[in-house]
């Protein structure tokens, strides 16, 4: 079963997570740990403002921050897949500055 992605939003030009993002990721980590066959897909995005290279790096960093947080919270790294999509054309507000985390498989 496939569910919608959990979006984690970031401030402009930042990879710092706020408290609500950390709470949501902890809840997702608990669900993931309760479903050992499920996998998590982490996809980083960035605003199209600024240089393309900087935005690709920022999207990767944001995805890495979420990945590291989930591993630190007990989700095995072998169950995580991290990707980066870089800039999101046509989106320049909050929705472009995000990481999406999707729990896929086995009773998710």
mmCIF file with all atom_site columns, C-alpha atoms in Angstrom:
data_model
loop_
_atom_site.group_PDB
_atom_site.id
_atom_site.type_symbol
_atom_site.label_atom_id
_atom_site.label_alt_id
_atom_site.label_comp_id
_atom_site.label_asym_id
_atom_site.label_entity_id
_atom_site.label_seq_id
_atom_site.pdbx_PDB_ins_code
_atom_site.Cartn_x
_atom_site.Cartn_y
_atom_site.Cartn_z
_atom_site.occupancy
_atom_site.B_iso_or_equiv
_atom_site.pdbx_formal_charge
_atom_site.auth_seq_id
_atom_site.auth_comp_id
_atom_site.auth_asym_id
_atom_site.auth_atom_id
_atom_site.pdbx_PDB_model_num
ATOM 1   C CA . UNK A 1 1   ? 0.000  0.000  0.000   1.00 0.00 ? 1   UNK A CA 1
ATOM 2   C CA . UNK A 1 2   ? 1.296  3.464  -0.843  1.00 0.00 ? 2   UNK A CA 1
ATOM 3   C CA . UNK A 1 3   ? 0.466  6.600  1.155   1.00 0.00 ? 3   UNK A CA 1
ATOM 4   C CA . UNK A 1 4   ? 1.000  10.249 0.474   1.00 0.00 ? 4   UNK A CA 1
ATOM 5   C CA . UNK A 1 5   ? 4.348  11.781 1.320   1.00 0.00 ? 5   UNK A CA 1
ATOM 6   C CA . UNK A 1 6   ? 5.114  13.619 4.538   1.00 0.00 ? 6   UNK A CA 1
ATOM 7   C CA . UNK A 1 7   ? 6.467  17.048 3.574   1.00 0.00 ? 7   UNK A CA 1
ATOM 8   C CA . UNK A 1 8   ? 9.199  18.568 5.718   1.00 0.00 ? 8   UNK A CA 1
ATOM 9   C CA . UNK A 1 9   ? 9.566  22.295 5.016   1.00 0.00 ? 9   UNK A CA 1
ATOM 10  C CA . UNK A 1 10  ? 12.698 24.399 5.417   1.00 0.00 ? 10  UNK A CA 1
ATOM 11  C CA . UNK A 1 11  ? 13.449 28.121 5.648   1.00 0.00 ? 11  UNK A CA 1
ATOM 12  C CA . UNK A 1 12  ? 15.009 29.849 2.635   1.00 0.00 ? 12  UNK A CA 1
ATOM 13  C CA . UNK A 1 13  ? 18.623 28.839 2.062   1.00 0.00 ? 13  UNK A CA 1
ATOM 14  C CA . UNK A 1 14  ? 18.589 26.529 5.072   1.00 0.00 ? 14  UNK A CA 1
ATOM 15  C CA . UNK A 1 15  ? 18.646 22.841 5.906   1.00 0.00 ? 15  UNK A CA 1
ATOM 16  C CA . UNK A 1 16  ? 17.598 23.402 9.527   1.00 0.00 ? 16  UNK A CA 1
ATOM 17  C CA . UNK A 1 17  ? 14.488 21.586 10.700  1.00 0.00 ? 17  UNK A CA 1
ATOM 18  C CA . UNK A 1 18  ? 12.043 23.145 13.136  1.00 0.00 ? 18  UNK A CA 1
ATOM 19  C CA . UNK A 1 19  ? 10.398 21.381 16.087  1.00 0.00 ? 19  UNK A CA 1
ATOM 20  C CA . UNK A 1 20  ? 7.159  20.450 14.246  1.00 0.00 ? 20  UNK A CA 1
ATOM 21  C CA . UNK A 1 21  ? 9.199  18.794 11.484  1.00 0.00 ? 21  UNK A CA 1
ATOM 22  C CA . UNK A 1 22  ? 11.154 16.764 14.028  1.00 0.00 ? 22  UNK A CA 1
ATOM 23  C CA . UNK A 1 23  ? 7.958  15.676 15.794  1.00 0.00 ? 23  UNK A CA 1
ATOM 24  C CA . UNK A 1 24  ? 6.435  14.536 12.486  1.00 0.00 ? 24  UNK A CA 1
ATOM 25  C CA . UNK A 1 25  ? 9.603  12.653 11.539  1.00 0.00 ? 25  UNK A CA 1
ATOM 26  C CA . UNK A 1 26  ? 9.724  10.926 14.932  1.00 0.00 ? 26  UNK A CA 1
ATOM 27  C CA . UNK A 1 27  ? 6.125  9.748  14.412  1.00 0.00 ? 27  UNK A CA 1
ATOM 28  C CA . UNK A 1 28  ? 6.999  8.505  10.925  1.00 0.00 ? 28  UNK A CA 1
ATOM 29  C CA . UNK A 1 29  ? 10.070 6.721  12.304  1.00 0.00 ? 29  UNK A CA 1
ATOM 30  C CA . UNK A 1 30  ? 7.864  4.926  14.848  1.00 0.00 ? 30  UNK A CA 1
ATOM 31  C CA . UNK A 1 31  ? 5.490  3.804  12.084  1.00 0.00 ? 31  UNK A CA 1
ATOM 32  C CA . UNK A 1 32  ? 8.451  2.634  10.006  1.00 0.00 ? 32  UNK A CA 1
ATOM 33  C CA . UNK A 1 33  ? 9.956  0.684  12.914  1.00 0.00 ? 33  UNK A CA 1
ATOM 34  C CA . UNK A 1 34  ? 6.576  -1.021 13.445  1.00 0.00 ? 34  UNK A CA 1
ATOM 35  C CA . UNK A 1 35  ? 6.642  -2.187 9.796   1.00 0.00 ? 35  UNK A CA 1
ATOM 36  C CA . UNK A 1 36  ? 10.062 -3.809 9.282   1.00 0.00 ? 36  UNK A CA 1
ATOM 37  C CA . UNK A 1 37  ? 9.401  -4.661 5.627   1.00 0.00 ? 37  UNK A CA 1
ATOM 38  C CA . UNK A 1 38  ? 8.511  -1.083 4.686   1.00 0.00 ? 38  UNK A CA 1
ATOM 39  C CA . UNK A 1 39  ? 10.987 1.246  2.992   1.00 0.00 ? 39  UNK A CA 1
ATOM 40  C CA . UNK A 1 40  ? 11.261 5.014  3.202   1.00 0.00 ? 40  UNK A CA 1
ATOM 41  C CA . UNK A 1 41  ? 11.954 7.211  0.212   1.00 0.00 ? 41  UNK A CA 1
ATOM 42  C CA . UNK A 1 42  ? 13.413 10.642 0.972   1.00 0.00 ? 42  UNK A CA 1
ATOM 43  C CA . UNK A 1 43  ? 13.367 13.245 -1.815  1.00 0.00 ? 43  UNK A CA 1
ATOM 44  C CA . UNK A 1 44  ? 14.905 16.703 -1.462  1.00 0.00 ? 44  UNK A CA 1
ATOM 45  C CA . UNK A 1 45  ? 13.779 19.818 -3.333  1.00 0.00 ? 45  UNK A CA 1
ATOM 46  C CA . UNK A 1 46  ? 14.813 23.455 -3.467  1.00 0.00 ? 46  UNK A CA 1
ATOM 47  C CA . UNK A 1 47  ? 13.539 26.760 -4.772  1.00 0.00 ? 47  UNK A CA 1
ATOM 48  C CA . UNK A 1 48  ? 14.531 27.782 -8.306  1.00 0.00 ? 48  UNK A CA 1
ATOM 49  C CA . UNK A 1 49  ? 15.878 31.074 -6.909  1.00 0.00 ? 49  UNK A CA 1
ATOM 50  C CA . UNK A 1 50  ? 19.651 31.401 -7.007  1.00 0.00 ? 50  UNK A CA 1
ATOM 51  C CA . UNK A 1 51  ? 22.034 29.268 -9.015  1.00 0.00 ? 51  UNK A CA 1
ATOM 52  C CA . UNK A 1 52  ? 21.085 25.811 -10.141 1.00 0.00 ? 52  UNK A CA 1
ATOM 53  C CA . UNK A 1 53  ? 24.234 24.335 -8.628  1.00 0.00 ? 53  UNK A CA 1
ATOM 54  C CA . UNK A 1 54  ? 23.541 25.876 -5.210  1.00 0.00 ? 54  UNK A CA 1
ATOM 55  C CA . UNK A 1 55  ? 19.959 24.625 -5.252  1.00 0.00 ? 55  UNK A CA 1
ATOM 56  C CA . UNK A 1 56  ? 20.977 21.090 -6.208  1.00 0.00 ? 56  UNK A CA 1
ATOM 57  C CA . UNK A 1 57  ? 23.446 21.044 -3.309  1.00 0.00 ? 57  UNK A CA 1
ATOM 58  C CA . UNK A 1 58  ? 20.846 22.465 -0.909  1.00 0.00 ? 58  UNK A CA 1
ATOM 59  C CA . UNK A 1 59  ? 18.238 19.883 -1.952  1.00 0.00 ? 59  UNK A CA 1
ATOM 60  C CA . UNK A 1 60  ? 20.814 17.115 -1.360  1.00 0.00 ? 60  UNK A CA 1
ATOM 61  C CA . UNK A 1 61  ? 21.731 18.566 2.028   1.00 0.00 ? 61  UNK A CA 1
ATOM 62  C CA . UNK A 1 62  ? 18.084 18.775 3.099   1.00 0.00 ? 62  UNK A CA 1
ATOM 63  C CA . UNK A 1 63  ? 17.518 15.148 2.102   1.00 0.00 ? 63  UNK A CA 1
ATOM 64  C CA . UNK A 1 64  ? 20.669 14.167 4.004   1.00 0.00 ? 64  UNK A CA 1
ATOM 65  C CA . UNK A 1 65  ? 19.520 15.998 7.146   1.00 0.00 ? 65  UNK A CA 1
ATOM 66  C CA . UNK A 1 66  ? 16.211 14.100 7.098   1.00 0.00 ? 66  UNK A CA 1
ATOM 67  C CA . UNK A 1 67  ? 18.000 10.808 6.359   1.00 0.00 ? 67  UNK A CA 1
ATOM 68  C CA . UNK A 1 68  ? 20.434 11.341 9.239   1.00 0.00 ? 68  UNK A CA 1
ATOM 69  C CA . UNK A 1 69  ? 17.580 12.274 11.586  1.00 0.00 ? 69  UNK A CA 1
ATOM 70  C CA . UNK A 1 70  ? 15.668 9.066  10.772  1.00 0.00 ? 70  UNK A CA 1
ATOM 71  C CA . UNK A 1 71  ? 18.782 6.906  11.206  1.00 0.00 ? 71  UNK A CA 1
ATOM 72  C CA . UNK A 1 72  ? 19.528 8.587  14.548  1.00 0.00 ? 72  UNK A CA 1
ATOM 73  C CA . UNK A 1 73  ? 15.921 7.845  15.552  1.00 0.00 ? 73  UNK A CA 1
ATOM 74  C CA . UNK A 1 74  ? 16.437 4.120  14.928  1.00 0.00 ? 74  UNK A CA 1
ATOM 75  C CA . UNK A 1 75  ? 15.354 3.519  11.332  1.00 0.00 ? 75  UNK A CA 1
ATOM 76  C CA . UNK A 1 76  ? 17.954 1.249  9.687   1.00 0.00 ? 76  UNK A CA 1
ATOM 77  C CA . UNK A 1 77  ? 19.829 3.008  6.873   1.00 0.00 ? 77  UNK A CA 1
ATOM 78  C CA . UNK A 1 78  ? 19.296 -0.076 4.698   1.00 0.00 ? 78  UNK A CA 1
ATOM 79  C CA . UNK A 1 79  ? 15.578 0.775  4.572   1.00 0.00 ? 79  UNK A CA 1
ATOM 80  C CA . UNK A 1 80  ? 16.095 4.367  3.407   1.00 0.00 ? 80  UNK A CA 1
ATOM 81  C CA . UNK A 1 81  ? 16.525 5.612  -0.133  1.00 0.00 ? 81  UNK A CA 1
ATOM 82  C CA . UNK A 1 82  ? 17.648 9.201  -0.537  1.00 0.00 ? 82  UNK A CA 1
ATOM 83  C CA . UNK A 1 83  ? 17.178 11.265 -3.701  1.00 0.00 ? 83  UNK A CA 1
ATOM 84  C CA . UNK A 1 84  ? 17.429 14.865 -4.740  1.00 0.00 ? 84  UNK A CA 1
ATOM 85  C CA . UNK A 1 85  ? 15.360 16.607 -7.376  1.00 0.00 ? 85  UNK A CA 1
ATOM 86  C CA . UNK A 1 86  ? 16.967 20.011 -6.899  1.00 0.00 ? 86  UNK A CA 1
ATOM 87  C CA . UNK A 1 87  ? 15.056 23.146 -7.918  1.00 0.00 ? 87  UNK A CA 1
ATOM 88  C CA . UNK A 1 88  ? 11.295 22.973 -8.371  1.00 0.00 ? 88  UNK A CA 1
ATOM 89  C CA . UNK A 1 89  ? 10.412 25.069 -11.436 1.00 0.00 ? 89  UNK A CA 1
ATOM 90  C CA . UNK A 1 90  ? 7.293  27.164 -10.969 1.00 0.00 ? 90  UNK A CA 1
ATOM 91  C CA . UNK A 1 91  ? 7.409  26.874 -7.186  1.00 0.00 ? 91  UNK A CA 1
ATOM 92  C CA . UNK A 1 92  ? 9.177  29.637 -5.337  1.00 0.00 ? 92  UNK A CA 1
ATOM 93  C CA . UNK A 1 93  ? 7.476  29.656 -1.970  1.00 0.00 ? 93  UNK A CA 1
ATOM 94  C CA . UNK A 1 94  ? 7.497  27.261 0.953   1.00 0.00 ? 94  UNK A CA 1
ATOM 95  C CA . UNK A 1 95  ? 6.371  24.239 -1.074  1.00 0.00 ? 95  UNK A CA 1
ATOM 96  C CA . UNK A 1 96  ? 9.605  24.321 -3.101  1.00 0.00 ? 96  UNK A CA 1
ATOM 97  C CA . UNK A 1 97  ? 11.777 24.242 0.033   1.00 0.00 ? 97  UNK A CA 1
ATOM 98  C CA . UNK A 1 98  ? 10.938 20.754 1.178   1.00 0.00 ? 98  UNK A CA 1
ATOM 99  C CA . UNK A 1 99  ? 11.857 17.139 1.595   1.00 0.00 ? 99  UNK A CA 1
ATOM 100 C CA . UNK A 1 100 ? 9.168  14.539 0.991   1.00 0.00 ? 100 UNK A CA 1
ATOM 101 C CA . UNK A 1 101 ? 9.329  11.292 2.940   1.00 0.00 ? 101 UNK A CA 1
ATOM 102 C CA . UNK A 1 102 ? 7.204  8.394  1.793   1.00 0.00 ? 102 UNK A CA 1
ATOM 103 C CA . UNK A 1 103 ? 6.709  5.142  3.703   1.00 0.00 ? 103 UNK A CA 1
ATOM 104 C CA . UNK A 1 104 ? 6.138  2.398  1.132   1.00 0.00 ? 104 UNK A CA 1
ATOM 105 C CA . UNK A 1 105 ? 5.207  -1.237 1.486   1.00 0.00 ? 105 UNK A CA 1
ATOM 106 C CA . UNK A 1 106 ? 4.072  -3.841 3.976   1.00 0.00 ? 106 UNK A CA 1
ATOM 107 C CA . UNK A 1 107 ? 1.045  -2.452 5.705   1.00 0.00 ? 107 UNK A CA 1
ATOM 108 C CA . UNK A 1 108 ? 2.062  1.183  5.536   1.00 0.00 ? 108 UNK A CA 1
#
